[in-house]
PDB file of C-alpha atoms in Angstrom:
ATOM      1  CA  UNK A   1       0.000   0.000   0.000  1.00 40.00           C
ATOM      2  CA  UNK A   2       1.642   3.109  -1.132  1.00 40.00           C
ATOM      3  CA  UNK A   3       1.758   5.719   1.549  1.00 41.00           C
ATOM      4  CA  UNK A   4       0.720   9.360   0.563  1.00 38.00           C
ATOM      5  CA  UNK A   5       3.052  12.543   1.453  1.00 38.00           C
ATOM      6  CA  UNK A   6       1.451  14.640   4.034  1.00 40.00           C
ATOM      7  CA  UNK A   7      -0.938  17.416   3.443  1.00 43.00           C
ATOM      8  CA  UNK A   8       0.249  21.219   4.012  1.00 41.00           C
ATOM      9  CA  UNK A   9      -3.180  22.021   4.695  1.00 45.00           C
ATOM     10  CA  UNK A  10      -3.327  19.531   8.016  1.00 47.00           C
ATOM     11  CA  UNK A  11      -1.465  20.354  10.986  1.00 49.00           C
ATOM     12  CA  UNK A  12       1.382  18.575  11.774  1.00 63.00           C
ATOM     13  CA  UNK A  13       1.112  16.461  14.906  1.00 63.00           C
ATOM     14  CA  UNK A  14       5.011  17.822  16.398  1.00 68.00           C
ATOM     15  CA  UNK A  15       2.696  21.634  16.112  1.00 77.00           C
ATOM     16  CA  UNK A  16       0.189  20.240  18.175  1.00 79.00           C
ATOM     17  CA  UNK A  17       3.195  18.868  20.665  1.00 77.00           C
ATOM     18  CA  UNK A  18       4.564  22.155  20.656  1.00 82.00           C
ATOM     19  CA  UNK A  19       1.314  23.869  21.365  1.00 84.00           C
ATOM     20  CA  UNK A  20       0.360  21.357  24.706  1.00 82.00           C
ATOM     21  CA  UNK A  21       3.922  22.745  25.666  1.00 82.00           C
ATOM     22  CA  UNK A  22       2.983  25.871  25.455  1.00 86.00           C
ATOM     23  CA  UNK A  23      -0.202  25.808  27.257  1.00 85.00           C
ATOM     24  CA  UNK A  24       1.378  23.410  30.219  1.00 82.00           C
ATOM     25  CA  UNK A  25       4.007  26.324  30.420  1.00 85.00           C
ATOM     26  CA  UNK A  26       0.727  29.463  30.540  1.00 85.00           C
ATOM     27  CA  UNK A  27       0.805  30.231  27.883  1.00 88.00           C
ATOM     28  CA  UNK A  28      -2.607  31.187  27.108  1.00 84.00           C
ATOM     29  CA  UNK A  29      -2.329  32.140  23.762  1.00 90.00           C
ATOM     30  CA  UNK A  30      -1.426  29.012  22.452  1.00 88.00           C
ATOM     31  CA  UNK A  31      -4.920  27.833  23.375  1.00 85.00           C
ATOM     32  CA  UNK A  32      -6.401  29.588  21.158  1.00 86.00           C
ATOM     33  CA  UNK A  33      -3.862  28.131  18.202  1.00 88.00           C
ATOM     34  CA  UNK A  34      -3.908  24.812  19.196  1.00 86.00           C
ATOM     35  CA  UNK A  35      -7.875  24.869  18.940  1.00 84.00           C
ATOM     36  CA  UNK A  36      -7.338  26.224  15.325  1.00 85.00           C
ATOM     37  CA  UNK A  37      -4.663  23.801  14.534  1.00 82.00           C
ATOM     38  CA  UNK A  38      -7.204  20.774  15.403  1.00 84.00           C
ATOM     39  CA  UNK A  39     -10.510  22.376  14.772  1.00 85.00           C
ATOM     40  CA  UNK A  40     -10.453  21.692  10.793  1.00 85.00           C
ATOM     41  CA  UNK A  41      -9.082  18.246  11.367  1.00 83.00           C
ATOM     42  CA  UNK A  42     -11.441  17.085  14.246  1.00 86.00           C
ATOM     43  CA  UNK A  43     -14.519  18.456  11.683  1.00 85.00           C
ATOM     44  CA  UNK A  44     -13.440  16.793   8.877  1.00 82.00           C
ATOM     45  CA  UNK A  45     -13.089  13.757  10.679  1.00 80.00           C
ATOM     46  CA  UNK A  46     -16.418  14.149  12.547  1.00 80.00           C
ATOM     47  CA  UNK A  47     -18.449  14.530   9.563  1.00 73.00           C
ATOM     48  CA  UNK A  48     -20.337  11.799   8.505  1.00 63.00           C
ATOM     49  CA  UNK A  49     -19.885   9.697  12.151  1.00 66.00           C
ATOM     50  CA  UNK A  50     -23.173  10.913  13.110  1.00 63.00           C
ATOM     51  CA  UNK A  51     -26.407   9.349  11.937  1.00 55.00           C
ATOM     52  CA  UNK A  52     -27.859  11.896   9.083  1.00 50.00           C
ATOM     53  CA  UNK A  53     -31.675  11.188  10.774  1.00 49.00           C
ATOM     54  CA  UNK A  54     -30.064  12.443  13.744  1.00 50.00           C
ATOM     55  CA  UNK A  55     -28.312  15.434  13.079  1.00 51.00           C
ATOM     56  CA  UNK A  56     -27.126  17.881  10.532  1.00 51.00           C
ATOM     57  CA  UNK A  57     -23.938  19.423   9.397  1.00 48.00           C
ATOM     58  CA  UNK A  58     -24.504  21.910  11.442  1.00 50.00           C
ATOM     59  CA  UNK A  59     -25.412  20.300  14.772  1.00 77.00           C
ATOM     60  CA  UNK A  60     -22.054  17.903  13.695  1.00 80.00           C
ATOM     61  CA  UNK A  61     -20.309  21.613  13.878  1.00 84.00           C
ATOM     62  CA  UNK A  62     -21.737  22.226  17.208  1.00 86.00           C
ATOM     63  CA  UNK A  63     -20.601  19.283  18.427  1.00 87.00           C
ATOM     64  CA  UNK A  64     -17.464  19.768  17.630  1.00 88.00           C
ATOM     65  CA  UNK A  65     -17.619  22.863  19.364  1.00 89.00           C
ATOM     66  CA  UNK A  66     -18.816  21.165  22.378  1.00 90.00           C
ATOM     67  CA  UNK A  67     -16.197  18.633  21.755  1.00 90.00           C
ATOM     68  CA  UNK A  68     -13.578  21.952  21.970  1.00 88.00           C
ATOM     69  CA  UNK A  69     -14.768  23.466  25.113  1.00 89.00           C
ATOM     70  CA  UNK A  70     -15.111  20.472  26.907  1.00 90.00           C
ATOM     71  CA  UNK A  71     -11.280  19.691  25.653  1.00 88.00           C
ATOM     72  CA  UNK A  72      -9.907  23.326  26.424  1.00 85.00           C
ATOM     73  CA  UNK A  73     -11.381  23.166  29.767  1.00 85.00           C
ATOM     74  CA  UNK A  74      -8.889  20.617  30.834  1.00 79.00           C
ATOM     75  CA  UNK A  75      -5.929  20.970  28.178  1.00 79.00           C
ATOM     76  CA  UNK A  76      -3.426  22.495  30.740  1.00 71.00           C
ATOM     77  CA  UNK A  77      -3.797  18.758  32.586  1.00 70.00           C
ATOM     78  CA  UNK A  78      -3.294  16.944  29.466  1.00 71.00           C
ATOM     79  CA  UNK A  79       0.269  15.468  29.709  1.00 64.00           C
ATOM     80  CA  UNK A  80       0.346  13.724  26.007  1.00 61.00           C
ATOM     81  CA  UNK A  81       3.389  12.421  25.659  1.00 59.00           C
ATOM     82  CA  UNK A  82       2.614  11.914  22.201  1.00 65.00           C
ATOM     83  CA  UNK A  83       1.435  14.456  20.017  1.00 60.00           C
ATOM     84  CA  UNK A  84      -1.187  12.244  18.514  1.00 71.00           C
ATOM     85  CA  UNK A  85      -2.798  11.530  22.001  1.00 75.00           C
ATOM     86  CA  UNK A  86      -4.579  14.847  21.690  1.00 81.00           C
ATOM     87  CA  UNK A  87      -6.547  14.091  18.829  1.00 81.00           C
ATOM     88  CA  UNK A  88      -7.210  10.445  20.636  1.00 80.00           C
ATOM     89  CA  UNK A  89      -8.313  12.930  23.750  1.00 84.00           C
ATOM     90  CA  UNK A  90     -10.647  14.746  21.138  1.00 87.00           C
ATOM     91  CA  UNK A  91     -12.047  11.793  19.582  1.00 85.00           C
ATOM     92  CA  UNK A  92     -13.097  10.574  23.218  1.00 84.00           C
ATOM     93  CA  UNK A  93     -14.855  13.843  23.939  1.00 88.00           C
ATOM     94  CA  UNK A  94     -16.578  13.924  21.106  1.00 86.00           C
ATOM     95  CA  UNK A  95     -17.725  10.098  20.962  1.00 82.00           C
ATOM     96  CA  UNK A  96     -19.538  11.254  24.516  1.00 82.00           C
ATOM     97  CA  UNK A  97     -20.834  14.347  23.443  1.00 83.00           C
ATOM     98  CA  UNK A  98     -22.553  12.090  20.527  1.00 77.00           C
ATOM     99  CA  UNK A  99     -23.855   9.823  23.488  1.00 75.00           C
ATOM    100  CA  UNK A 100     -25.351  12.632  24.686  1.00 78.00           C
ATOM    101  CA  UNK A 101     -27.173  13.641  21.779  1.00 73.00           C
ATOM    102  CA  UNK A 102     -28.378  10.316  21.489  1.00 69.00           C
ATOM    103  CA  UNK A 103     -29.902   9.450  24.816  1.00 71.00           C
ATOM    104  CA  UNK A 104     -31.255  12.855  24.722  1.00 70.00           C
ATOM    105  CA  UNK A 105     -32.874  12.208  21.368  1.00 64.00           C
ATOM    106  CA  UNK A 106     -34.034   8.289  21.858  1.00 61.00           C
ATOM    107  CA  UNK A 107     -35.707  10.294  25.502  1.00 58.00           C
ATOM    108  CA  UNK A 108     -37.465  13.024  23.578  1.00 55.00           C
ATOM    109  CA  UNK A 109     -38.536   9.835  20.382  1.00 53.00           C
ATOM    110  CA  UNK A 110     -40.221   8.090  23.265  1.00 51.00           C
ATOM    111  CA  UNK A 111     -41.735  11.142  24.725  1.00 50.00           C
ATOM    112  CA  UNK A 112     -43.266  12.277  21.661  1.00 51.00           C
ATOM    113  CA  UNK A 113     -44.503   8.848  20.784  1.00 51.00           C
ATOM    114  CA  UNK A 114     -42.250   9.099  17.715  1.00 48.00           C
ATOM    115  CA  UNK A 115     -41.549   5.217  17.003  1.00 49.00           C
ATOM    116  CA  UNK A 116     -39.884   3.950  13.132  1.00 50.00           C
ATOM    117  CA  UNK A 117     -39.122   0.363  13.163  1.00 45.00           C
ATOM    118  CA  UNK A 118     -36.972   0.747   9.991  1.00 46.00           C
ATOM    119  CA  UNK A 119     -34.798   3.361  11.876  1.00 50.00           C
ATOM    120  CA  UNK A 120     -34.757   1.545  14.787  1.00 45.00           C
ATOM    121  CA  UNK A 121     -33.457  -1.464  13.520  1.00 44.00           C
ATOM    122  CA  UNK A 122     -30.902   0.564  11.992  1.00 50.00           C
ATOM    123  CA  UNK A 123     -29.847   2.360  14.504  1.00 52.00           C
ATOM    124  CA  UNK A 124     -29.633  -0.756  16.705  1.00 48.00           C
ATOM    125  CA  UNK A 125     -27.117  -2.099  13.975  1.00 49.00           C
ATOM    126  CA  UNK A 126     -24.926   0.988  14.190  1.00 63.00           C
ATOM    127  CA  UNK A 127     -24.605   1.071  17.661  1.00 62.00           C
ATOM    128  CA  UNK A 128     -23.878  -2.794  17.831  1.00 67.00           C
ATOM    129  CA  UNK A 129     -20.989  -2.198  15.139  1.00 76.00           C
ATOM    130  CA  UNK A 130     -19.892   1.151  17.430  1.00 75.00           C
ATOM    131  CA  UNK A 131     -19.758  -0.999  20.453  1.00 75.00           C
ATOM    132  CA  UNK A 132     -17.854  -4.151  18.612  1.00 81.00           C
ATOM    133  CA  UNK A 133     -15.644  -1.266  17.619  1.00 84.00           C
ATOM    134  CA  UNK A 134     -15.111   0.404  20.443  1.00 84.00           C
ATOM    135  CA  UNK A 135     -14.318  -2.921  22.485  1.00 86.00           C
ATOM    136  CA  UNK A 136     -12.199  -4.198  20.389  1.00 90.00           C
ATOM    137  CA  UNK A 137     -10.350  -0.704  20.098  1.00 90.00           C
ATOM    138  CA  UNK A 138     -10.273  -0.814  24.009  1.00 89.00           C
ATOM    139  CA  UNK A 139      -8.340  -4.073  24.062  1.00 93.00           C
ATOM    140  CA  UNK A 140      -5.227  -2.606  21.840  1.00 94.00           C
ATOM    141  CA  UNK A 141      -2.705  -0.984  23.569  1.00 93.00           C
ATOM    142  CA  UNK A 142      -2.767   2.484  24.078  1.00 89.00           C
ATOM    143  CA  UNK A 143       0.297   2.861  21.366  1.00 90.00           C
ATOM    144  CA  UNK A 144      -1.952   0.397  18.546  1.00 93.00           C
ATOM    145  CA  UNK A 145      -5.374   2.198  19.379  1.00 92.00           C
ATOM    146  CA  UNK A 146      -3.223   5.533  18.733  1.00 89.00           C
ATOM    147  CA  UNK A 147      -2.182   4.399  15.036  1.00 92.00           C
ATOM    148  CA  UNK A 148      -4.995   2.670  14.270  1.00 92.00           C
ATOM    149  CA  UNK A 149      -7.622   5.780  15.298  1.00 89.00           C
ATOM    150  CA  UNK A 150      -4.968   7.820  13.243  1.00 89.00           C
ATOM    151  CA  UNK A 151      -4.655   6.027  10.548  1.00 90.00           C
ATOM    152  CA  UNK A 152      -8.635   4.655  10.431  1.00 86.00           C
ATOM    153  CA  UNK A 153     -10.328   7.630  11.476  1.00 84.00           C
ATOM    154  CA  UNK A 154      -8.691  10.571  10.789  1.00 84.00           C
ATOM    155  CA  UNK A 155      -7.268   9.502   7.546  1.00 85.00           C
ATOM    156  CA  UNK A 156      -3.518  10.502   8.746  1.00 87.00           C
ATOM    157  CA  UNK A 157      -0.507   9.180   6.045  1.00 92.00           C
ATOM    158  CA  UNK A 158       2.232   6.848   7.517  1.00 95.00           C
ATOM    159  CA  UNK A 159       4.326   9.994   7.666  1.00 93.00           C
ATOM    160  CA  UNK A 160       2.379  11.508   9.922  1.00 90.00           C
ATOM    161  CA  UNK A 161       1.555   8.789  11.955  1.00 91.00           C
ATOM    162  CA  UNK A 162       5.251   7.883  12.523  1.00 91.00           C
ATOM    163  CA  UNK A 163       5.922  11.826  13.353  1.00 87.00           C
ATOM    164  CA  UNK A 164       3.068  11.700  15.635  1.00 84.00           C
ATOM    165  CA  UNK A 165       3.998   8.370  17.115  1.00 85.00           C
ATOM    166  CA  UNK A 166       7.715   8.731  17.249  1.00 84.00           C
ATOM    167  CA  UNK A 167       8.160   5.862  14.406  1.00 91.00           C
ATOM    168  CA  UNK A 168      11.322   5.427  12.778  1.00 94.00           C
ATOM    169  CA  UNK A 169       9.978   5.715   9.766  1.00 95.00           C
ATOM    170  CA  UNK A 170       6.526   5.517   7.371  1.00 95.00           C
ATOM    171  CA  UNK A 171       6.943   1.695   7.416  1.00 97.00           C
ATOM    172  CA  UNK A 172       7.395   1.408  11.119  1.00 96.00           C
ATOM    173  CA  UNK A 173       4.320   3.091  11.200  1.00 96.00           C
ATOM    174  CA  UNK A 174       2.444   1.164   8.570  1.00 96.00           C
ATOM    175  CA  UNK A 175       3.342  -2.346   9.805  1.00 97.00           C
ATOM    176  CA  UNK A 176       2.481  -0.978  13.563  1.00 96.00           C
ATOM    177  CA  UNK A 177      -1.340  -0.251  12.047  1.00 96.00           C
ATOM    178  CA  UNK A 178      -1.240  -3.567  10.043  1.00 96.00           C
ATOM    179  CA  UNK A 179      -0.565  -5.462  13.120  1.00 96.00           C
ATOM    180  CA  UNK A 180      -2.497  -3.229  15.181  1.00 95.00           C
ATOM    181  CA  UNK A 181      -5.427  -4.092  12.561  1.00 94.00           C
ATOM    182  CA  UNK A 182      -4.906  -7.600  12.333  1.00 95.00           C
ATOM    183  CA  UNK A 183      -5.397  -7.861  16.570  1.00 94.00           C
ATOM    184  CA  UNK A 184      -8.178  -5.511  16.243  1.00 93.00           C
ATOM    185  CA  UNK A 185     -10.441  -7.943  13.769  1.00 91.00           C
ATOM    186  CA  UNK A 186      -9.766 -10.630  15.585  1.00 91.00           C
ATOM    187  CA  UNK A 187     -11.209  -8.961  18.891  1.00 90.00           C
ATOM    188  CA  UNK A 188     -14.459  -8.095  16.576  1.00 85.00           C
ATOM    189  CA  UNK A 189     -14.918 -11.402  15.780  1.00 81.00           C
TER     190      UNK A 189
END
């Protein structure tokens, strides 16, 4: 699988290193860069993880938002000693803020009476697959569920995932997700 050269246009995981070390240090500034650093990446990523009967594009952006403050609030704790564990933090946050949305919404379906076998049963898929997922994610070591959430879910290159993993190299990085893949099926099964 041919690896692609990273993107100018996403931030580079050593920035976002930088930037934690700069808010650990006070400075308060770099806050406000490291949130626009990850903001466009953490969107990107986030669109399309939601079901579409659930929410729009632009509740997706609001979550995100959400996803942000609730991040910022504690990023001067955060000791990542790997610049990719922010994102990882992120993804977290933002996987419960969904939650959320959904128990709120599956409270305010049975409220209203609102009931649609079709996208019930669908949802009820989805969420089985999310929990397989998640489980089986669980079970990798914190260095594998790194790559693979990388790699998987935010679409990173092997470049970036070895910069952001502190990989030798693009292939160290690739075989790491390969294996880390591999394990990961196998848990799903």
């Amino acid at each position: 699988m041919q690896d692609t050269i990273p993107n100018s246009n996403t931030p580079s995981m050593s920035e976002t290193a930088v930037l934690l070390s700069r808010i650990n240090a006070g400075d308060d500034a770099a806050k406000n860069e490291l949130a626009a650093h990850c903001y466009p990446l953490l969107l990107k990523w986030a669109h399309g993880r939601i079901p579409y009967t659930d929410l729009s594009l632009l509740e997706t952006r609001d979550l995100v938002q959400e996803t942000f403050i609730r991040g910022m609030q504690k990023v001067d704790q955060i000791q990542a000693k790997k610049p990719g564990a922010f994102l990882a933090y992120l993804r977290t946050i933002f996987i419960n803020c969904v939650r959320d949305v959904a128990r709120k919404s599956k409270n305010s379906e049975r409220n209203n009476g609102y009931h649609n076998s079709q996208t019930l049963f669908q949802d009820a898929i989805n969420l089985d697959e999310f929990i397989a997922y998640e489980k089986a994610l669980s079970k990798l070591p914190p260095a594998n569920q790194e790559a693979v959430i990388l790699r998987i879910e935010f679409g990173m290159s092997y470049h970036e995932i070895a910069a952001a993993t502190d990989k030798s190299s693009a292939d160290a990085a690739r075989m790491q997700v390969k294996r880390a893949l591999v394990i990961l099926a196998e848990h799903m099964m």
